[in-house]
PDB file of C-alpha atoms in Angstrom:
ATOM      1  CA  MET C 420      -6.720  -4.138 -28.140  1.00  0.00           C
ATOM      2  CA  PHE C 421      -7.371  -5.100 -24.533  1.00  0.00           C
ATOM      3  CA  ALA C 422     -10.945  -6.265 -24.997  1.00  0.00           C
ATOM      4  CA  LYS C 423      -9.830  -8.984 -27.436  1.00  0.00           C
ATOM      5  CA  THR C 424      -7.009 -10.385 -25.308  1.00  0.00           C
ATOM      6  CA  SER C 425      -7.122 -12.222 -22.039  1.00  0.00           C
ATOM      7  CA  ILE C 426      -5.785 -10.654 -18.880  1.00  0.00           C
ATOM      8  CA  CYS C 427      -2.882 -13.086 -18.847  1.00  0.00           C
ATOM      9  CA  ASP C 428      -2.041 -12.342 -22.495  1.00  0.00           C
ATOM     10  CA  PHE C 429      -2.116  -8.623 -21.746  1.00  0.00           C
ATOM     11  CA  ALA C 430       0.159  -9.087 -18.728  1.00  0.00           C
ATOM     12  CA  ARG C 431       2.614 -11.200 -20.732  1.00  0.00           C
ATOM     13  CA  HIS C 432       2.640  -8.557 -23.451  1.00  0.00           C
ATOM     14  CA  VAL C 433       3.385  -5.761 -20.975  1.00  0.00           C
ATOM     15  CA  PHE C 434       5.611  -7.539 -18.457  1.00  0.00           C
ATOM     16  CA  GLY C 435       7.065 -10.504 -20.249  1.00  0.00           C
ATOM     17  CA  ARG C 436       6.202 -14.174 -20.217  1.00  0.00           C
ATOM     18  CA  GLY C 437       4.811 -15.597 -16.991  1.00  0.00           C
ATOM     19  CA  SER C 438       5.136 -12.438 -14.925  1.00  0.00           C
ATOM     20  CA  LEU C 439       2.736  -9.893 -13.520  1.00  0.00           C
ATOM     21  CA  LEU C 440       5.342  -7.372 -12.358  1.00  0.00           C
ATOM     22  CA  LYS C 441       7.882  -9.653 -10.759  1.00  0.00           C
ATOM     23  CA  GLY C 442       9.988  -6.750  -9.527  1.00  0.00           C
ATOM     24  CA  SER C 443      12.641  -6.723 -12.207  1.00  0.00           C
ATOM     25  CA  PRO C 444      13.922  -3.355 -13.440  1.00  0.00           C
ATOM     26  CA  ALA C 445      12.397  -4.045 -16.858  1.00  0.00           C
ATOM     27  CA  ALA C 446       9.015  -4.789 -15.292  1.00  0.00           C
ATOM     28  CA  ALA C 447       9.211  -1.669 -13.121  1.00  0.00           C
ATOM     29  CA  SER C 448      10.005   0.546 -16.083  1.00  0.00           C
ATOM     30  CA  SER C 449       7.214  -1.102 -18.084  1.00  0.00           C
ATOM     31  CA  ALA C 450       4.811  -0.386 -15.224  1.00  0.00           C
ATOM     32  CA  GLU C 451       5.369   3.354 -15.515  1.00  0.00           C
ATOM     33  CA  GLY C 452       3.507   3.477 -18.819  1.00  0.00           C
ATOM     34  CA  ILE C 453       0.515   1.483 -17.636  1.00  0.00           C
ATOM     35  CA  THR C 454      -2.709   3.355 -17.046  1.00  0.00           C
ATOM     36  CA  LEU C 455      -4.848   2.948 -13.969  1.00  0.00           C
ATOM     37  CA  ALA C 456      -7.511   1.245 -16.105  1.00  0.00           C
ATOM     38  CA  GLN C 457      -4.940  -1.284 -17.321  1.00  0.00           C
ATOM     39  CA  LEU C 458      -3.814  -1.935 -13.745  1.00  0.00           C
ATOM     40  CA  GLU C 459      -7.435  -2.533 -12.777  1.00  0.00           C
ATOM     41  CA  VAL C 460      -7.622  -5.194 -15.472  1.00  0.00           C
ATOM     42  CA  LEU C 461      -4.463  -6.807 -14.100  1.00  0.00           C
ATOM     43  CA  ILE C 462      -5.611  -6.876 -10.478  1.00  0.00           C
ATOM     44  CA  ALA C 463      -8.903  -8.448 -11.539  1.00  0.00           C
ATOM     45  CA  ASP C 464      -6.899 -11.592 -12.280  1.00  0.00           C
ATOM     46  CA  PRO C 465      -6.885 -13.852  -9.199  1.00  0.00           C
ATOM     47  CA  GLU C 466      -3.225 -14.592  -9.937  1.00  0.00           C
ATOM     48  CA  ALA C 467      -2.192 -10.920  -9.843  1.00  0.00           C
ATOM     49  CA  THR C 468       1.020 -10.566  -7.880  1.00  0.00           C
ATOM     50  CA  THR C 469       1.749  -8.487  -4.834  1.00  0.00           C
ATOM     51  CA  GLU C 470       3.964  -6.306  -7.014  1.00  0.00           C
ATOM     52  CA  THR C 471       1.044  -5.575  -9.336  1.00  0.00           C
ATOM     53  CA  TRP C 472      -1.092  -4.559  -6.369  1.00  0.00           C
ATOM     54  CA  MET C 473       1.752  -2.352  -5.081  1.00  0.00           C
ATOM     55  CA  VAL C 474       1.981  -0.507  -8.402  1.00  0.00           C
ATOM     56  CA  TYR C 475      -1.808  -0.151  -8.373  1.00  0.00           C
ATOM     57  CA  ALA C 476      -1.803   1.260  -4.818  1.00  0.00           C
ATOM     58  CA  GLN C 477       0.992   3.678  -5.653  1.00  0.00           C
ATOM     59  CA  ARG C 478      -0.813   4.841  -8.782  1.00  0.00           C
ATOM     60  CA  LEU C 479      -3.995   5.436  -6.769  1.00  0.00           C
ATOM     61  CA  SER C 480      -1.987   7.489  -4.265  1.00  0.00           C
ATOM     62  CA  GLN C 481      -0.472   9.549  -7.080  1.00  0.00           C
ATOM     63  CA  GLN C 482      -3.985  10.310  -8.273  1.00  0.00           C
ATOM     64  CA  LYS C 483      -5.011  11.328  -4.730  1.00  0.00           C
ATOM     65  CA  ARG C 484      -7.483   8.469  -4.382  1.00  0.00           C
ATOM     66  CA  PHE C 485      -6.263   7.791  -0.877  1.00  0.00           C
ATOM     67  CA  SER C 486      -9.117   5.646   0.432  1.00  0.00           C
ATOM     68  CA  HIS C 487      -8.798   3.282  -2.539  1.00  0.00           C
ATOM     69  CA  ALA C 488      -5.005   3.309  -2.232  1.00  0.00           C
ATOM     70  CA  ALA C 489      -5.264   2.280   1.429  1.00  0.00           C
ATOM     71  CA  MET C 490      -7.452  -0.669   0.452  1.00  0.00           C
ATOM     72  CA  ALA C 491      -4.976  -1.732  -2.244  1.00  0.00           C
ATOM     73  CA  TYR C 492      -2.071  -1.501   0.212  1.00  0.00           C
ATOM     74  CA  GLN C 493      -4.091  -3.578   2.686  1.00  0.00           C
ATOM     75  CA  TRP C 494      -4.498  -6.259   0.026  1.00  0.00           C
ATOM     76  CA  VAL C 495      -0.705  -6.365  -0.286  1.00  0.00           C
ATOM     77  CA  LEU C 496      -0.415  -6.589   3.494  1.00  0.00           C
ATOM     78  CA  GLU C 497      -2.727  -9.600   3.606  1.00  0.00           C
ATOM     79  CA  THR C 498      -0.073 -11.588   1.762  1.00  0.00           C
ATOM     80  CA  ASP C 499       2.996  -9.771   3.103  1.00  0.00           C
ATOM     81  CA  PRO C 500       2.199  -8.160   6.493  1.00  0.00           C
ATOM     82  CA  TYR C 501       5.792  -7.011   7.068  1.00  0.00           C
ATOM     83  CA  ASN C 502       6.119  -5.151   3.763  1.00  0.00           C
ATOM     84  CA  CYS C 503       7.521  -1.825   4.930  1.00  0.00           C
ATOM     85  CA  ILE C 504       6.567   0.086   1.779  1.00  0.00           C
ATOM     86  CA  ALA C 505       2.983  -1.161   1.926  1.00  0.00           C
ATOM     87  CA  ASN C 506       2.688  -0.419   5.659  1.00  0.00           C
ATOM     88  CA  VAL C 507       3.965   3.141   5.253  1.00  0.00           C
ATOM     89  CA  GLY C 508       1.889   3.641   2.097  1.00  0.00           C
ATOM     90  CA  CYS C 509      -1.253   2.413   3.792  1.00  0.00           C
ATOM     91  CA  ALA C 510      -0.691   4.571   6.880  1.00  0.00           C
ATOM     92  CA  SER C 511       0.073   7.601   4.735  1.00  0.00           C
ATOM     93  CA  SER C 512      -3.016   7.028   2.587  1.00  0.00           C
ATOM     94  CA  LEU C 513      -5.234   6.595   5.634  1.00  0.00           C
ATOM     95  CA  ALA C 514      -3.849   9.775   7.190  1.00  0.00           C
ATOM     96  CA  LEU C 515      -4.504  11.672   3.970  1.00  0.00           C
ATOM     97  CA  THR C 516      -8.148  10.568   3.989  1.00  0.00           C
ATOM     98  CA  GLY C 517      -8.530  12.510   7.231  1.00  0.00           C
ATOM     99  CA  ASP C 518     -10.283   9.563   8.883  1.00  0.00           C
ATOM    100  CA  ALA C 519      -8.711   9.573  12.349  1.00  0.00           C
ATOM    101  CA  ALA C 520     -10.482   6.385  13.446  1.00  0.00           C
ATOM    102  CA  ARG C 521      -9.260   4.262  10.506  1.00  0.00           C
ATOM    103  CA  PHE C 522      -5.777   5.750  10.777  1.00  0.00           C
ATOM    104  CA  TYR C 523      -5.645   4.953  14.508  1.00  0.00           C
ATOM    105  CA  VAL C 524      -6.850   1.365  14.016  1.00  0.00           C
ATOM    106  CA  PHE C 525      -4.162   0.777  11.408  1.00  0.00           C
ATOM    107  CA  MET C 526      -1.438   2.411  13.497  1.00  0.00           C
ATOM    108  CA  ASN C 527      -2.509   0.355  16.503  1.00  0.00           C
ATOM    109  CA  HIS C 528      -2.166  -2.761  14.342  1.00  0.00           C
ATOM    110  CA  LEU C 529       1.342  -1.618  13.370  1.00  0.00           C
ATOM    111  CA  LEU C 530       2.246  -1.644  17.036  1.00  0.00           C
ATOM    112  CA  LEU C 531       2.059  -5.444  16.856  1.00  0.00           C
ATOM    113  CA  ILE C 532       3.804  -5.740  13.483  1.00  0.00           C
ATOM    114  CA  GLU C 533       6.601  -3.166  13.626  1.00  0.00           C
ATOM    115  CA  PRO C 534       6.507  -0.487  16.341  1.00  0.00           C
ATOM    116  CA  ARG C 535       9.417   1.445  14.831  1.00  0.00           C
ATOM    117  CA  LEU C 536       7.310   2.204  11.774  1.00  0.00           C
ATOM    118  CA  ILE C 537       4.914   4.132  14.007  1.00  0.00           C
ATOM    119  CA  LEU C 538       7.756   6.443  14.972  1.00  0.00           C
ATOM    120  CA  ASP C 539       8.720   6.905  11.313  1.00  0.00           C
ATOM    121  CA  ILE C 540       5.142   7.533  10.210  1.00  0.00           C
ATOM    122  CA  SER C 541       4.586   9.962  13.096  1.00  0.00           C
ATOM    123  CA  GLY C 542       7.317  12.130  11.633  1.00  0.00           C
ATOM    124  CA  ARG C 543       5.569  12.426   8.267  1.00  0.00           C
ATOM    125  CA  PRO C 544       3.622  15.622   7.493  1.00  0.00           C
ATOM    126  CA  GLU C 545       0.362  13.786   6.796  1.00  0.00           C
ATOM    127  CA  ALA C 546       0.372  12.353  10.340  1.00  0.00           C
ATOM    128  CA  THR C 547       0.910  15.714  12.056  1.00  0.00           C
ATOM    129  CA  PRO C 548      -2.795  16.637  12.403  1.00  0.00           C
ATOM    130  CA  PHE C 549      -3.433  13.495  14.454  1.00  0.00           C
ATOM    131  CA  LEU C 550      -0.494  13.660  16.846  1.00  0.00           C
ATOM    132  CA  ALA C 551      -2.118  16.040  19.334  1.00  0.00           C
ATOM    133  CA  ALA C 552      -4.859  13.527  20.181  1.00  0.00           C
ATOM    134  CA  LYS C 553      -4.273  11.613  23.412  1.00  0.00           C
ATOM    135  CA  ASN C 554      -4.792   8.192  21.810  1.00  0.00           C
ATOM    136  CA  PHE C 555      -2.072   8.924  19.228  1.00  0.00           C
ATOM    137  CA  GLN C 556       0.286  10.261  21.913  1.00  0.00           C
ATOM    138  CA  THR C 557      -0.209   7.053  23.907  1.00  0.00           C
ATOM    139  CA  LEU C 558       0.335   4.949  20.792  1.00  0.00           C
ATOM    140  CA  LYS C 559       3.533   6.798  19.938  1.00  0.00           C
ATOM    141  CA  ALA C 560       4.837   6.430  23.507  1.00  0.00           C
ATOM    142  CA  GLU C 561       4.106   2.690  23.458  1.00  0.00           C
ATOM    143  CA  ALA C 562       5.833   2.331  20.077  1.00  0.00           C
ATOM    144  CA  PHE C 563       8.867   4.148  21.441  1.00  0.00           C
ATOM    145  CA  ALA C 564       8.987   1.879  24.493  1.00  0.00           C
ATOM    146  CA  GLN C 565       8.691  -1.254  22.369  1.00  0.00           C
ATOM    147  CA  SER C 566      11.310  -0.096  19.903  1.00  0.00           C
ATOM    148  CA  LEU C 567      13.851   0.109  22.722  1.00  0.00           C
ATOM    149  CA  ASP C 568      13.494  -3.606  23.466  1.00  0.00           C
TER     150      ASP C 568
END
């Protein structure tokens, strides 16, 4: 079925006319039945929405493909840098990859965007292994100081 239809036709069929997951409850419930392969077809469209990329990132996280999920969340953040869900999702995914350097770089970036998120993310279980490192302690202290302003 999908090979014979265009990406836009497929999206209209799944999400309704003119919408690639516009955030409506109907679109969200429709998204639950979409496979990862179908989401990959949707994000291949240059007009794929931020919401489509969010569903894709969340689906990758559910399948424990954390490095890919982090990249998908970062795509969302390119268009919406203050998206709280994408920032937390990206940080969580990076922490779950175990890559301390990438996690630190992202968290350091969050210090400029929203320091309070650093405090929230620091309380999550996936961040715990990194908190003993001096650079993360300094980052958390700076986030705390900035959040008081």
